[in-house]
Amino acid sequence: MDRNISNLRQRKIKSAIFKSLVWLCGMLTVGILVYILLFILLRGIPKINMEFLFGQYNTTTLSAFSSIVATVQMIVLSLLVSVPIGVFCAIYLAEYATRGNKVVKIIRLAVDTLAGIPSIVYGLFGLIFFVKILGFRASILSGICTISIMILPVIISSSEEAIKSVPDMYREGSLGLGATRLRTVFRIVLPTAMPGILSGVILAIGRIVGETAALIFTSGTNVLKNPTLDLHASQRTLAIHMYMLASEGLPHSKDMAFATGAILILVVFLVNYATTKAAGRLGRLNNE
Amino acid sequence: MNDKIKIQNIDLFYGEFQALKNVNMDIKENEITAFIGPSGCGKSTLLKSLNRMNDLIEGVKIKGKILLDKVDIYKDMDPTVLRRRVGMVFQKPNPFPMSIYENVAYGPKTHGIKQKSKLDEIVEKSLRSAAMWDEVKDRLKKSALGLSGGQQQRLCIARAFSVNPEVILLDEPTSALDPISTMKIEDLLIEIKKNYTIVIVTHNMQQATRISDKTAFFLHGEIIEFDETEKLFSIPKNKKTEDYITGRFG
C-alpha cells in the first residue's frame, strides 16, 4: 500500500517534469519565431517607403519593385508548370499504378532523390542545361525552369498523400453508379483531396520565395530599373535582392535589406492566407 | 416470375484463397433475396460479383457465368453499363462530400443528363422513392455529411435510384444504423420491390425473415441452403442451417 502511494507520487512528479519540458519547448519555438519576426519587421517596416516599393531602382532608392514583380512571376509561372505535372503524376501513382509496379518504384526513387538534392546543385544543373545548352541565358525563364523541377517532388508527394487519404468508399460509390475511373478521379477524388494538394502548393510557394542558391546561377543577380514581364530578362527575386543588399557596402543598404525582408515576410503571409482561404472554401463541404 | 439473374458454377479466388465454391442460384425479378451466414462465408463476395465491384480488388479471379437477363455480365457487358443497371448500397453510408442535391444528381450527370429541369425532376423523384424528400427538400444545397447516419444511408439508396437501375444490391445496409432508421429502410425495401429486384446481405436473421422472399445460407464459400424464407427458417432441410438459425454457432 505504502509503495503504491510513493509510486503514485513519483509518477506525478515525472509527469509534471515532462509537462513543463514540453511546454518549454513549445514556448521556445514560438519565442524564437516571434523574436525573428519582430527583429526583421521592426527594423524593416520603418524603412519601407513608396520609392522603395514602387519606384525606379537606383543606388539611392534601392527599389524592390522589379524584384517583387519577378518574385510573383516566378511563383505563378513555376506553379503553372509544376502543379499539373505533379498532380497528374500523383494521380498515376495513387490511382492507376498497380502494386509492386516497376515504373512506380522508379518514379518514387526519382521523387525522393529530387527532394533530397541541395538547391545549389539544382542551380548548377540549371546553369549548364537551361542557361547554356538550351541557350535561355541568365533569365527569369531559366529560373522558372529550374525552380519548377525543384518544387515538383513537394507537390507530387503531398498530392499523392492527399489522394491516398480519400476514403475508398467514395470511389466505390462513384464506380457503383456506373461512373468511369476517369470521372471518379476528377469529380470525386480530386475535389476531396484538394485541401491536401493545396497545402503542398503552400510549401512549394515557400520554397520559391525563399530560394537563392538555385536562382543566382539561373535568373541572375541583375536588377532592372523598372519591372519587366519579359521572361528573357535577367532579374533577381526578393530573396536575392535581400542577399545582395546585405552584402553591398552602401551606407543604407543594410537597412534596405531588412525592408526587403519585411516585404518578403508580408508576401509569404499574404500568399499563405490566400491559399488557406481557397483551401477552406474548396474543403468546406467536407468539414461541414 | 422471371429469373433476373442466373448464377452458374461460380468459383472465385482471392489469390490462392477460394472464397466461393461452385455457387449456383437464380434470383427472381421483383423479389427480395437475402444472403445470410457467418462472417467470411462469401456472401458479400457473391453480392459484389453481381455488379463486378470485385474487379477493383487486385488478384481476384472468377470462373463460371453470371447472366443478367440472359447476358453474360463478365463477357458481353461493359462494367459501367452493368453498374448502371445493377446499383449498390454499401455497408457504411458513403454519401459524397457534396450537397444533397449534387449527391443524387451525380449519377444521372454521369450518364449524360445535363438539363437542369430534368435533373431537378430526377432528384425529387429519387428522394421521394427513398421516402426522404420532405425531410430534405429545404436543405438540398447543404452538405450531405451533415445528415444523420440513417438519413445518409437513405440518401445513398436515393442515389442508387437516380440512374434508374433494375437490380439493387445492398451490403448489410443497416448494420451501422439505429433500430428506427433500420425499420425505415426495411419498410422502404418492401415498398419498392414491386419495381426492382433486390438482393440484400444481412447479418441479422430477423431482418431476413422480416423482409425477404427467399433466403440463401452461406458457409465457407458454399450455398448450404437456398429456399423460400419461410421454409428455410421454419423447416430447414440441412443440419448446418438449423444450427446456424437456432444460434448454435455464428
Coordinates of C-alpha atoms in Angstrom, one line a residue:
Chain A
M1 CA 0.0 0.0 0.0
D2 CA 2.8 2.4 1.0
R3 CA 4.7 1.5 -2.1
N4 CA 1.8 2.3 -4.3
I5 CA 1.4 5.8 -2.8
S6 CA 5.1 6.6 -3.2
N7 CA 4.9 5.2 -6.8
L8 CA 2.0 7.5 -7.5
R9 CA 3.9 10.5 -6.2
Q10 CA 6.9 9.6 -8.3
R11 CA 4.7 9.3 -11.3
K12 CA 3.1 12.6 -10.6
I13 CA 6.4 14.3 -10.3
K14 CA 7.7 12.7 -13.5
S15 CA 4.6 13.8 -15.4
A16 CA 4.9 17.3 -14.1
I17 CA 8.5 17.5 -15.2
F18 CA 7.7 16.2 -18.6
K19 CA 4.7 18.5 -18.9
S20 CA 6.9 21.6 -18.2
L21 CA 9.6 20.3 -20.6
V22 CA 7.1 20.0 -23.4
W23 CA 5.6 23.4 -22.6
L24 CA 9.1 24.9 -22.5
C25 CA 10.0 23.5 -25.9
G26 CA 6.7 24.9 -27.3
M27 CA 7.3 28.3 -25.9
L28 CA 10.9 28.3 -27.1
T29 CA 9.8 27.7 -30.7
V30 CA 7.2 30.4 -30.6
G31 CA 9.6 32.7 -28.8
I32 CA 12.3 32.3 -31.5
L33 CA 9.8 32.8 -34.2
V34 CA 8.4 36.0 -32.6
Y35 CA 11.9 37.3 -32.0
I36 CA 13.0 36.8 -35.6
L37 CA 9.7 38.3 -36.9
L38 CA 10.0 41.4 -34.6
F39 CA 13.7 41.8 -35.3
I40 CA 13.1 42.0 -39.0
L41 CA 9.8 43.8 -39.1
L42 CA 10.8 46.4 -36.5
R43 CA 14.0 47.2 -38.4
G44 CA 12.4 46.8 -41.8
I45 CA 9.0 48.3 -41.8
P46 CA 10.1 51.9 -40.9
K47 CA 12.4 51.9 -43.9
I48 CA 9.7 51.0 -46.4
N49 CA 8.5 53.9 -48.5
M50 CA 6.8 54.4 -51.7
E51 CA 10.0 54.9 -53.6
F52 CA 11.3 51.6 -52.3
L53 CA 8.0 49.8 -53.0
F54 CA 7.1 51.2 -56.4
G55 CA 9.9 53.4 -57.6
Q56 CA 12.7 53.0 -60.1
Y57 CA 15.8 51.2 -58.9
N58 CA 18.9 53.3 -58.4
T59 CA 21.6 53.5 -55.7
T60 CA 19.6 55.8 -53.6
T61 CA 16.2 54.1 -53.7
L62 CA 17.4 50.5 -53.9
S63 CA 13.9 49.9 -55.0
A64 CA 12.5 46.3 -54.7
F65 CA 9.7 46.9 -57.2
S66 CA 11.3 44.9 -60.1
S67 CA 12.2 42.2 -57.6
I68 CA 8.7 42.0 -56.3
V69 CA 7.3 41.6 -59.8
A70 CA 9.9 39.0 -60.6
T71 CA 9.1 37.0 -57.5
V72 CA 5.4 37.0 -58.3
Q73 CA 6.2 36.0 -61.9
M74 CA 8.4 33.2 -60.6
I75 CA 5.6 31.9 -58.2
V76 CA 2.8 32.0 -60.7
L77 CA 4.7 30.5 -63.7
S78 CA 6.6 27.8 -61.9
L79 CA 3.4 26.7 -60.2
L80 CA 1.7 26.7 -63.6
V81 CA 4.3 24.3 -64.8
S82 CA 4.7 22.1 -61.7
V83 CA 1.2 21.7 -60.3
P84 CA -0.4 20.0 -63.3
I85 CA 2.6 17.7 -63.8
G86 CA 2.9 16.9 -60.1
V87 CA -0.8 16.3 -59.6
F88 CA -1.1 14.1 -62.7
C89 CA 2.0 12.1 -61.6
A90 CA 0.4 11.7 -58.1
I91 CA -2.9 10.5 -59.7
Y92 CA -0.9 7.9 -61.7
L93 CA 0.9 6.8 -58.5
A94 CA -2.1 6.7 -56.3
E95 CA -5.0 5.7 -58.6
Y96 CA -3.7 3.8 -61.6
A97 CA -0.4 2.1 -60.9
T98 CA -0.8 -1.5 -59.7
R99 CA 1.1 -2.5 -56.5
G100 CA 4.7 -3.6 -57.0
N101 CA 4.9 -2.0 -60.4
K102 CA 8.5 -1.3 -61.5
V103 CA 7.7 2.1 -63.0
V104 CA 6.2 3.2 -59.7
K105 CA 9.3 2.2 -57.9
I106 CA 11.4 4.2 -60.3
I107 CA 9.2 7.3 -60.0
R108 CA 9.2 7.1 -56.2
L109 CA 13.0 6.8 -56.2
A110 CA 13.3 9.8 -58.5
V111 CA 10.9 11.8 -56.4
D112 CA 12.7 11.0 -53.2
T113 CA 16.1 11.8 -54.7
L114 CA 14.9 15.0 -56.2
A115 CA 13.6 16.1 -52.8
G116 CA 16.9 15.5 -51.2
I117 CA 19.2 17.3 -53.6
P118 CA 20.6 20.6 -52.2
S119 CA 19.3 23.6 -54.1
I120 CA 22.8 24.7 -55.2
V121 CA 23.1 21.6 -57.2
Y122 CA 19.8 22.5 -59.0
G123 CA 21.4 25.8 -59.6
L124 CA 24.4 24.3 -61.3
F125 CA 22.2 22.0 -63.3
G126 CA 20.1 24.9 -64.4
L127 CA 23.2 26.9 -65.3
I128 CA 24.5 24.1 -67.5
F129 CA 21.3 22.9 -69.0
F130 CA 18.8 25.8 -69.3
V131 CA 21.3 28.7 -69.4
K132 CA 24.0 27.2 -71.6
I133 CA 22.8 24.1 -73.5
L134 CA 19.2 25.3 -74.3
G135 CA 20.5 28.9 -74.6
F136 CA 18.0 30.5 -72.3
R137 CA 20.8 32.7 -70.9
A138 CA 20.6 34.0 -67.3
S139 CA 16.9 34.9 -67.3
I140 CA 13.7 34.6 -65.4
L141 CA 12.8 31.8 -67.8
S142 CA 15.9 29.7 -66.8
G143 CA 15.0 30.4 -63.2
I144 CA 11.4 29.3 -63.6
C145 CA 12.5 26.0 -65.3
T146 CA 15.0 25.2 -62.5
I147 CA 12.5 26.1 -59.7
S148 CA 9.8 24.0 -61.4
I149 CA 11.9 20.9 -61.1
M150 CA 12.9 21.8 -57.6
I151 CA 9.3 22.0 -56.3
L152 CA 8.0 19.0 -58.2
P153 CA 8.8 16.5 -55.5
V154 CA 7.0 18.5 -52.9
I155 CA 3.9 18.7 -55.0
I156 CA 4.0 15.1 -56.0
S157 CA 4.4 13.7 -52.5
S158 CA 1.8 15.9 -50.9
S159 CA -0.7 15.3 -53.7
E160 CA -0.1 11.6 -53.5
E161 CA -0.7 11.6 -49.8
A162 CA -3.8 13.7 -50.2
I163 CA -5.2 11.4 -52.9
K164 CA -4.5 8.3 -50.9
S165 CA -6.3 9.6 -47.9
V166 CA -9.5 9.9 -49.8
P167 CA -11.6 7.1 -48.5
D168 CA -12.2 4.2 -50.9
M169 CA -15.9 4.2 -50.1
Y170 CA -16.2 7.4 -52.2
R171 CA -14.6 5.7 -55.2
E172 CA -16.8 2.7 -54.7
G173 CA -19.9 4.9 -54.5
S174 CA -19.0 6.6 -57.8
L175 CA -18.0 3.5 -59.7
G176 CA -21.1 1.7 -58.3
L177 CA -23.2 4.3 -60.1
G178 CA -21.5 3.3 -63.4
A179 CA -19.0 6.2 -63.5
T180 CA -15.7 5.6 -65.2
R181 CA -12.4 5.7 -63.4
L182 CA -11.6 9.0 -65.1
R183 CA -14.8 10.7 -63.9
T184 CA -14.4 9.2 -60.5
V185 CA -10.9 10.7 -60.2
F186 CA -11.8 14.2 -61.5
R187 CA -15.3 14.6 -59.9
I188 CA -14.9 12.8 -56.6
V189 CA -11.3 12.1 -55.7
L190 CA -9.5 15.4 -56.7
P191 CA -12.1 17.7 -55.1
T192 CA -11.9 15.7 -51.9
A193 CA -8.1 15.8 -51.9
M194 CA -7.9 19.5 -52.8
P195 CA -7.1 20.8 -49.3
G196 CA -4.2 18.4 -49.0
I197 CA -2.9 19.3 -52.5
L198 CA -3.1 23.0 -51.7
S199 CA -1.0 22.5 -48.5
G200 CA 1.7 21.1 -50.8
V201 CA 1.3 24.1 -53.0
I202 CA 1.9 26.4 -50.0
L203 CA 5.1 24.5 -49.2
A204 CA 6.2 24.9 -52.8
I205 CA 5.5 28.6 -52.7
G206 CA 7.6 28.9 -49.6
R207 CA 10.5 27.2 -51.4
I208 CA 10.1 29.5 -54.4
V209 CA 10.0 32.7 -52.3
G210 CA 13.0 31.7 -50.2
E211 CA 15.2 30.3 -52.9
T212 CA 18.5 32.0 -53.6
A213 CA 21.2 29.5 -54.4
A214 CA 19.5 27.9 -57.4
L215 CA 18.4 31.3 -58.8
I216 CA 21.7 33.2 -58.5
F217 CA 23.0 30.8 -61.2
T218 CA 20.0 30.8 -63.4
S219 CA 17.9 34.1 -63.2
G220 CA 20.9 36.0 -62.0
T221 CA 21.6 38.8 -59.6
N222 CA 20.9 41.6 -62.1
V223 CA 18.4 44.2 -61.1
L224 CA 16.4 46.3 -63.6
K225 CA 15.4 49.9 -63.2
N226 CA 11.8 49.1 -63.9
P227 CA 9.9 45.8 -63.6
T228 CA 9.5 43.8 -66.8
L229 CA 7.3 41.0 -67.8
D230 CA 9.9 39.8 -70.4
L231 CA 10.9 36.3 -69.4
H232 CA 14.2 36.6 -71.2
A233 CA 15.4 39.4 -68.9
S234 CA 17.7 38.6 -66.1
Q235 CA 16.2 39.9 -62.8
R236 CA 16.7 39.0 -59.2
T237 CA 13.8 37.9 -56.9
L238 CA 13.2 39.4 -53.4
A239 CA 15.3 36.9 -51.6
I240 CA 18.3 37.6 -53.8
H241 CA 17.6 41.3 -53.6
M242 CA 17.9 41.0 -49.9
Y243 CA 21.1 38.9 -50.1
M244 CA 22.7 41.4 -52.5
L245 CA 21.8 44.4 -50.4
A246 CA 23.0 42.8 -47.2
S247 CA 26.4 42.2 -48.8
E248 CA 26.7 45.6 -50.5
G249 CA 28.7 48.4 -49.0
L250 CA 26.3 51.3 -49.4
P251 CA 25.5 53.1 -46.1
H252 CA 21.8 52.4 -46.2
S253 CA 21.9 49.0 -48.0
K254 CA 21.7 47.0 -44.7
D255 CA 18.5 48.9 -43.7
M256 CA 17.0 48.3 -47.1
A257 CA 17.9 44.6 -46.8
F258 CA 15.7 44.5 -43.7
A259 CA 13.0 46.4 -45.5
T260 CA 13.2 43.7 -48.2
G261 CA 13.0 41.0 -45.6
A262 CA 9.9 42.6 -44.1
I263 CA 8.3 42.7 -47.6
L264 CA 9.2 39.1 -48.1
I265 CA 7.6 38.0 -44.9
L266 CA 4.5 40.0 -45.7
V267 CA 4.3 38.4 -49.2
V268 CA 4.6 34.9 -47.7
F269 CA 1.8 35.7 -45.1
L270 CA -0.4 37.1 -47.9
V271 CA 0.1 34.1 -50.2
N272 CA -0.4 31.6 -47.4
Y273 CA -3.5 33.4 -46.2
A274 CA -4.9 33.4 -49.7
T275 CA -4.1 29.7 -50.3
T276 CA -5.6 28.7 -46.9
K277 CA -8.7 30.7 -47.7
A278 CA -9.0 28.9 -51.1
A279 CA -8.4 25.5 -49.4
G280 CA -11.0 26.3 -46.8
R281 CA -13.5 27.2 -49.5
L282 CA -12.9 24.1 -51.5
G283 CA -12.8 21.8 -48.4
R284 CA -15.8 23.4 -46.8
L285 CA -18.3 20.8 -47.8
N286 CA -16.1 18.1 -46.4
N287 CA -15.9 19.6 -43.0
E288 CA -19.5 20.7 -42.5
Chain B
M1 CA -41.8 -14.6 -62.1
N2 CA -38.8 -14.3 -64.4
D3 CA -35.2 -15.1 -63.4
K4 CA -33.5 -11.7 -63.4
I5 CA -30.1 -13.0 -62.5
K6 CA -28.7 -16.5 -63.1
I7 CA -25.5 -17.5 -61.3
Q8 CA -23.9 -20.6 -62.8
N9 CA -21.0 -22.5 -61.4
I10 CA -19.2 -19.5 -59.9
D11 CA -15.7 -20.1 -58.4
L12 CA -14.0 -17.1 -57.0
F13 CA -10.4 -16.8 -55.8
Y14 CA -8.6 -14.1 -53.9
G15 CA -5.1 -15.0 -54.9
E16 CA -4.8 -18.6 -53.6
F17 CA -7.8 -18.5 -51.3
Q18 CA -11.0 -19.8 -52.8
A19 CA -13.8 -17.6 -51.5
L20 CA -16.7 -19.1 -53.5
K21 CA -17.1 -22.7 -54.4
N22 CA -19.3 -23.7 -57.3
V23 CA -22.2 -21.4 -56.5
N24 CA -25.4 -21.7 -58.4
M25 CA -28.5 -19.6 -57.9
D26 CA -31.4 -18.0 -59.7
I27 CA -32.6 -14.6 -58.5
K28 CA -36.2 -13.7 -59.3
E29 CA -37.5 -10.4 -60.5
N30 CA -39.4 -8.2 -58.0
E31 CA -38.4 -10.3 -55.1
I32 CA -36.1 -9.6 -52.1
T33 CA -33.4 -12.3 -51.9
A34 CA -31.4 -12.3 -48.6
F35 CA -27.9 -13.7 -48.1
I36 CA -27.1 -14.9 -44.6
G37 CA -24.2 -16.6 -43.0
P38 CA -21.3 -16.0 -40.6
S39 CA -18.5 -13.5 -41.4
G40 CA -16.2 -14.6 -44.2
C41 CA -18.7 -17.1 -45.7
G42 CA -18.6 -15.4 -49.1
K43 CA -22.0 -13.7 -49.1
S44 CA -20.6 -10.2 -49.6
T45 CA -18.2 -11.6 -52.2
L46 CA -21.0 -13.1 -54.2
L47 CA -23.0 -9.8 -53.9
K48 CA -20.1 -7.8 -55.3
S49 CA -19.7 -10.2 -58.2
L50 CA -23.2 -9.3 -59.3
N51 CA -22.1 -5.8 -60.4
R52 CA -18.4 -6.6 -60.8
M53 CA -17.2 -4.5 -57.9
N54 CA -14.8 -7.3 -57.2
D55 CA -12.9 -6.2 -60.4
L56 CA -11.5 -3.4 -58.3
I57 CA -9.6 -5.7 -55.9
E58 CA -6.3 -6.9 -57.1
G59 CA -5.7 -10.6 -57.6
V60 CA -9.4 -11.6 -57.9
K61 CA -10.1 -14.5 -60.3
I62 CA -13.6 -15.6 -61.2
K63 CA -14.8 -18.7 -63.1
G64 CA -18.3 -19.5 -64.2
K65 CA -21.1 -17.4 -65.5
I66 CA -23.4 -14.7 -64.2
L67 CA -26.3 -13.8 -66.5
L68 CA -28.4 -10.6 -66.2
D69 CA -31.4 -11.0 -68.4
K70 CA -29.6 -13.9 -70.2
V71 CA -26.5 -11.7 -71.0
D72 CA -23.1 -12.8 -69.5
I73 CA -22.0 -9.8 -67.4
Y74 CA -18.4 -10.8 -67.4
K75 CA -18.1 -11.4 -71.1
D76 CA -20.7 -9.4 -73.0
M77 CA -21.3 -6.3 -70.9
D78 CA -19.3 -3.1 -70.1
P79 CA -18.9 -2.7 -66.3
T80 CA -20.2 0.9 -66.4
V81 CA -23.4 -0.3 -68.2
L82 CA -23.7 -3.2 -65.8
R83 CA -23.4 -0.9 -62.8
R84 CA -26.0 1.5 -64.1
R85 CA -28.4 -1.4 -64.3
V86 CA -27.3 -3.1 -61.1
G87 CA -27.0 -0.4 -58.4
M88 CA -25.4 -0.9 -55.0
V89 CA -25.8 0.4 -51.4
F90 CA -22.8 -0.2 -49.1
Q91 CA -22.5 -1.2 -45.5
K92 CA -21.3 2.2 -44.4
P93 CA -23.3 5.1 -45.7
N94 CA -21.0 6.8 -48.2
P95 CA -22.5 10.0 -49.5
F96 CA -20.0 12.1 -51.4
P97 CA -18.7 15.2 -49.7
M98 CA -21.1 17.4 -51.7
S99 CA -24.6 18.8 -51.3
I100 CA -27.6 16.5 -51.0
Y101 CA -28.7 17.7 -54.5
E102 CA -25.3 17.0 -56.1
N103 CA -25.2 13.5 -54.5
V104 CA -28.3 12.5 -56.2
A105 CA -27.6 14.4 -59.5
Y106 CA -24.1 12.8 -59.8
G107 CA -25.4 9.5 -61.3
P108 CA -27.6 11.0 -64.0
K109 CA -24.9 13.6 -64.8
T110 CA -22.5 10.6 -65.2
H111 CA -24.8 9.2 -67.8
G112 CA -25.1 12.4 -69.8
I113 CA -28.1 14.2 -68.5
K114 CA -27.3 17.9 -68.3
Q115 CA -30.6 19.7 -68.4
K116 CA -31.3 21.4 -65.1
S117 CA -35.1 20.8 -65.2
K118 CA -34.6 17.1 -65.9
L119 CA -32.0 16.8 -63.1
D120 CA -34.4 18.6 -60.7
E121 CA -37.1 16.1 -61.6
I122 CA -34.8 13.0 -61.1
V123 CA -33.5 14.3 -57.8
E124 CA -37.0 14.9 -56.5
K125 CA -38.3 11.5 -57.7
S126 CA -35.3 9.6 -56.3
L127 CA -35.6 11.3 -52.9
R128 CA -39.3 10.7 -52.8
S129 CA -38.8 7.0 -53.6
A130 CA -36.3 6.9 -50.7
A131 CA -39.0 8.5 -48.5
M132 CA -36.9 11.4 -47.6
W133 CA -38.0 14.3 -49.9
D134 CA -40.0 16.0 -47.1
E135 CA -37.1 15.8 -44.7
V136 CA -34.5 17.4 -47.0
K137 CA -36.4 19.4 -49.6
D138 CA -35.5 22.7 -47.8
R139 CA -31.8 21.9 -47.5
L140 CA -30.9 20.4 -50.8
K141 CA -27.9 22.7 -51.1
K142 CA -26.5 21.7 -47.7
S143 CA -23.7 19.1 -47.3
A144 CA -24.8 15.5 -47.2
L145 CA -22.3 14.9 -44.5
G146 CA -24.5 16.9 -42.1
L147 CA -27.3 14.3 -42.2
S148 CA -27.7 11.6 -39.6
G149 CA -26.4 8.1 -40.3
G150 CA -29.8 6.8 -41.2
Q151 CA -30.6 9.7 -43.5
Q152 CA -27.2 9.3 -45.1
Q153 CA -28.0 5.7 -45.9
R154 CA -31.4 6.6 -47.3
L155 CA -29.7 9.3 -49.4
C156 CA -27.4 6.5 -50.8
I157 CA -30.4 4.5 -51.6
A158 CA -31.9 7.6 -53.4
R159 CA -28.6 8.0 -55.2
A160 CA -28.8 4.4 -56.3
F161 CA -32.4 5.0 -57.7
S162 CA -31.2 8.1 -59.6
V163 CA -29.8 6.1 -62.5
N164 CA -32.9 4.0 -62.8
P165 CA -31.4 0.6 -62.1
E166 CA -33.2 -2.7 -62.5
V167 CA -31.5 -4.5 -59.6
I168 CA -30.4 -3.1 -56.3
L169 CA -27.7 -4.8 -54.2
L170 CA -27.5 -3.9 -50.5
D171 CA -24.4 -5.0 -48.5
E172 CA -25.6 -5.0 -44.8
P173 CA -27.2 -1.6 -45.3
T174 CA -28.5 -1.3 -41.8
S175 CA -25.6 -2.7 -39.7
A176 CA -24.4 0.8 -38.8
L177 CA -27.8 2.2 -38.0
D178 CA -30.2 2.5 -35.1
P179 CA -33.4 0.4 -34.9
I180 CA -35.7 3.2 -36.1
S181 CA -33.6 4.0 -39.1
T182 CA -33.3 0.3 -39.8
M183 CA -37.1 0.0 -39.7
K184 CA -37.5 2.9 -42.2
I185 CA -35.1 1.2 -44.6
E186 CA -36.8 -2.2 -44.3
D187 CA -40.2 -0.6 -44.9
L188 CA -38.7 1.2 -47.9
L189 CA -37.3 -2.0 -49.4
I190 CA -40.7 -3.8 -49.1
E191 CA -42.3 -0.8 -50.7
I192 CA -40.0 -0.7 -53.7
K193 CA -39.7 -4.3 -54.6
K194 CA -42.6 -4.1 -57.0
N195 CA -40.3 -2.0 -59.3
Y196 CA -36.9 -3.6 -58.6
T197 CA -35.1 -6.8 -57.9
I198 CA -33.4 -6.6 -54.6
V199 CA -30.5 -8.6 -53.1
I200 CA -29.5 -7.9 -49.6
V201 CA -26.7 -9.3 -47.5
T202 CA -27.5 -9.2 -43.8
H203 CA -26.1 -10.4 -40.5
N204 CA -29.4 -10.0 -38.9
M205 CA -31.6 -13.1 -39.3
Q206 CA -34.7 -11.3 -38.0
Q207 CA -34.2 -8.8 -40.8
A208 CA -34.1 -11.6 -43.4
T209 CA -37.3 -13.1 -42.0
R210 CA -39.0 -9.6 -41.9
I211 CA -38.3 -8.6 -45.5
S212 CA -37.1 -11.3 -47.8
D213 CA -38.9 -13.7 -50.0
K214 CA -36.0 -16.1 -50.5
T215 CA -33.0 -16.7 -48.3
A216 CA -29.7 -18.3 -49.1
F217 CA -27.5 -19.6 -46.2
F218 CA -23.7 -19.5 -46.9
L219 CA -21.0 -21.3 -45.2
H220 CA -17.3 -21.5 -46.2
G221 CA -17.9 -20.2 -49.7
E222 CA -20.8 -22.6 -50.4
I223 CA -24.5 -22.2 -50.5
I224 CA -25.7 -24.7 -47.9
E225 CA -29.4 -24.0 -48.5
F226 CA -31.5 -21.7 -50.7
D227 CA -35.2 -21.6 -50.3
E228 CA -38.3 -19.6 -49.6
T229 CA -37.5 -17.6 -46.4
E230 CA -40.5 -19.0 -44.5
K231 CA -39.4 -22.6 -45.3
L232 CA -35.7 -22.0 -44.6
F233 CA -36.4 -20.6 -41.2
S234 CA -39.2 -23.0 -40.1
I235 CA -38.2 -26.3 -41.6
P236 CA -34.6 -26.1 -42.7
K237 CA -33.5 -29.1 -44.7
N238 CA -29.9 -29.0 -43.7
K239 CA -28.5 -29.6 -40.2
K240 CA -25.9 -26.8 -40.6
T241 CA -28.7 -24.3 -41.5
E242 CA -30.7 -25.4 -38.5
D243 CA -27.6 -25.0 -36.2
Y244 CA -27.0 -21.5 -37.5
I245 CA -30.5 -20.2 -37.4
T246 CA -31.1 -21.6 -33.9
G247 CA -28.0 -19.8 -32.8
R248 CA -25.7 -22.8 -32.1
F249 CA -22.9 -21.0 -34.0
G250 CA -22.1 -17.9 -36.0

